[in-house]
XYZ file of C-alpha atoms in Angstrom:
90
model
C 2.557 9.103 -25.537
C 3.774 12.694 -26.021
C 7.481 13.155 -27.041
C 9.741 14.220 -24.376
C 11.031 17.885 -24.703
C 14.287 18.427 -22.852
C 16.090 21.787 -22.340
C 19.733 22.127 -22.995
C 20.398 21.841 -19.264
C 18.286 18.614 -19.102
C 20.074 17.169 -22.151
C 23.557 17.899 -20.377
C 22.295 16.111 -17.366
C 21.056 13.126 -19.550
C 24.436 12.881 -21.223
C 26.478 13.152 -17.982
C 24.243 10.712 -16.046
C 24.311 8.379 -18.918
C 28.191 8.338 -18.436
C 27.725 7.709 -14.778
C 25.433 4.761 -15.642
C 27.913 3.229 -17.968
C 30.845 3.589 -15.487
C 32.547 6.402 -17.279
C 32.198 8.946 -14.560
C 31.748 8.868 -10.748
C 28.767 10.698 -9.039
C 31.177 13.151 -7.585
C 32.695 14.017 -11.120
C 29.108 14.220 -12.469
C 28.299 16.830 -9.802
C 31.305 18.921 -10.640
C 30.242 18.933 -14.331
C 26.748 19.654 -13.682
C 27.366 22.375 -11.104
C 25.343 20.773 -8.359
C 26.142 19.225 -5.004
C 27.131 15.503 -4.853
C 23.927 14.919 -2.888
C 21.865 16.344 -5.713
C 23.694 14.290 -8.223
C 22.776 11.124 -6.274
C 19.102 12.311 -6.369
C 19.308 12.955 -10.173
C 20.969 9.516 -10.588
C 18.255 7.837 -8.676
C 15.460 9.597 -10.684
C 17.116 8.746 -13.917
C 17.416 5.206 -12.855
C 13.879 4.788 -11.842
C 12.053 7.107 -14.410
C 14.506 7.131 -17.294
C 14.825 10.224 -19.498
C 11.498 11.636 -18.114
C 12.976 11.624 -14.650
C 15.166 14.545 -15.784
C 12.544 16.525 -17.480
C 11.158 19.775 -15.903
C 7.718 19.396 -14.511
C 5.784 17.727 -11.756
C 6.824 14.273 -10.734
C 4.220 11.624 -10.471
C 2.918 10.731 -7.038
C 4.776 8.122 -5.083
C 3.339 5.029 -3.255
C 2.222 7.094 -0.184
C 0.457 9.569 -2.256
C -2.627 9.488 -4.615
C -3.579 11.862 -7.347
C -6.360 14.387 -6.780
C -8.229 14.042 -10.079
C -9.791 17.350 -9.664
C -6.586 19.364 -9.279
C -3.943 17.055 -10.678
C -1.904 17.360 -7.383
C -0.777 14.544 -5.252
C -2.699 13.869 -1.969
C -0.854 12.836 1.186
C -3.537 11.500 3.596
C -6.143 13.394 1.773
C -4.385 16.678 1.967
C -3.648 18.684 -1.217
C -1.283 21.565 -1.611
C -4.409 23.968 -1.789
C -5.270 22.694 1.818
C -1.867 23.887 3.228
C -1.879 27.422 4.518
C 0.673 29.799 2.905
C 3.365 31.392 5.062
C 3.359 35.240 4.815
């Protein structure tokens, strides 16, 4: 497995969300410290809880239960549709 590389922002999120996990901070306090909405802080907390440190790293997230990976492009497919199949908006 490749070592995880985190930016300073991602390391800060890891530290703050670790404090939330340990009961030292509330999600609302974490949101203020990170400069995000409380709703986004809940999302980050959930990603951290389900994926660990890698959930806070920048980059594409793995496909969920309702999607499969298109091996030719590396994108998630939803009902056989990849991002390349969706028309762009001008």
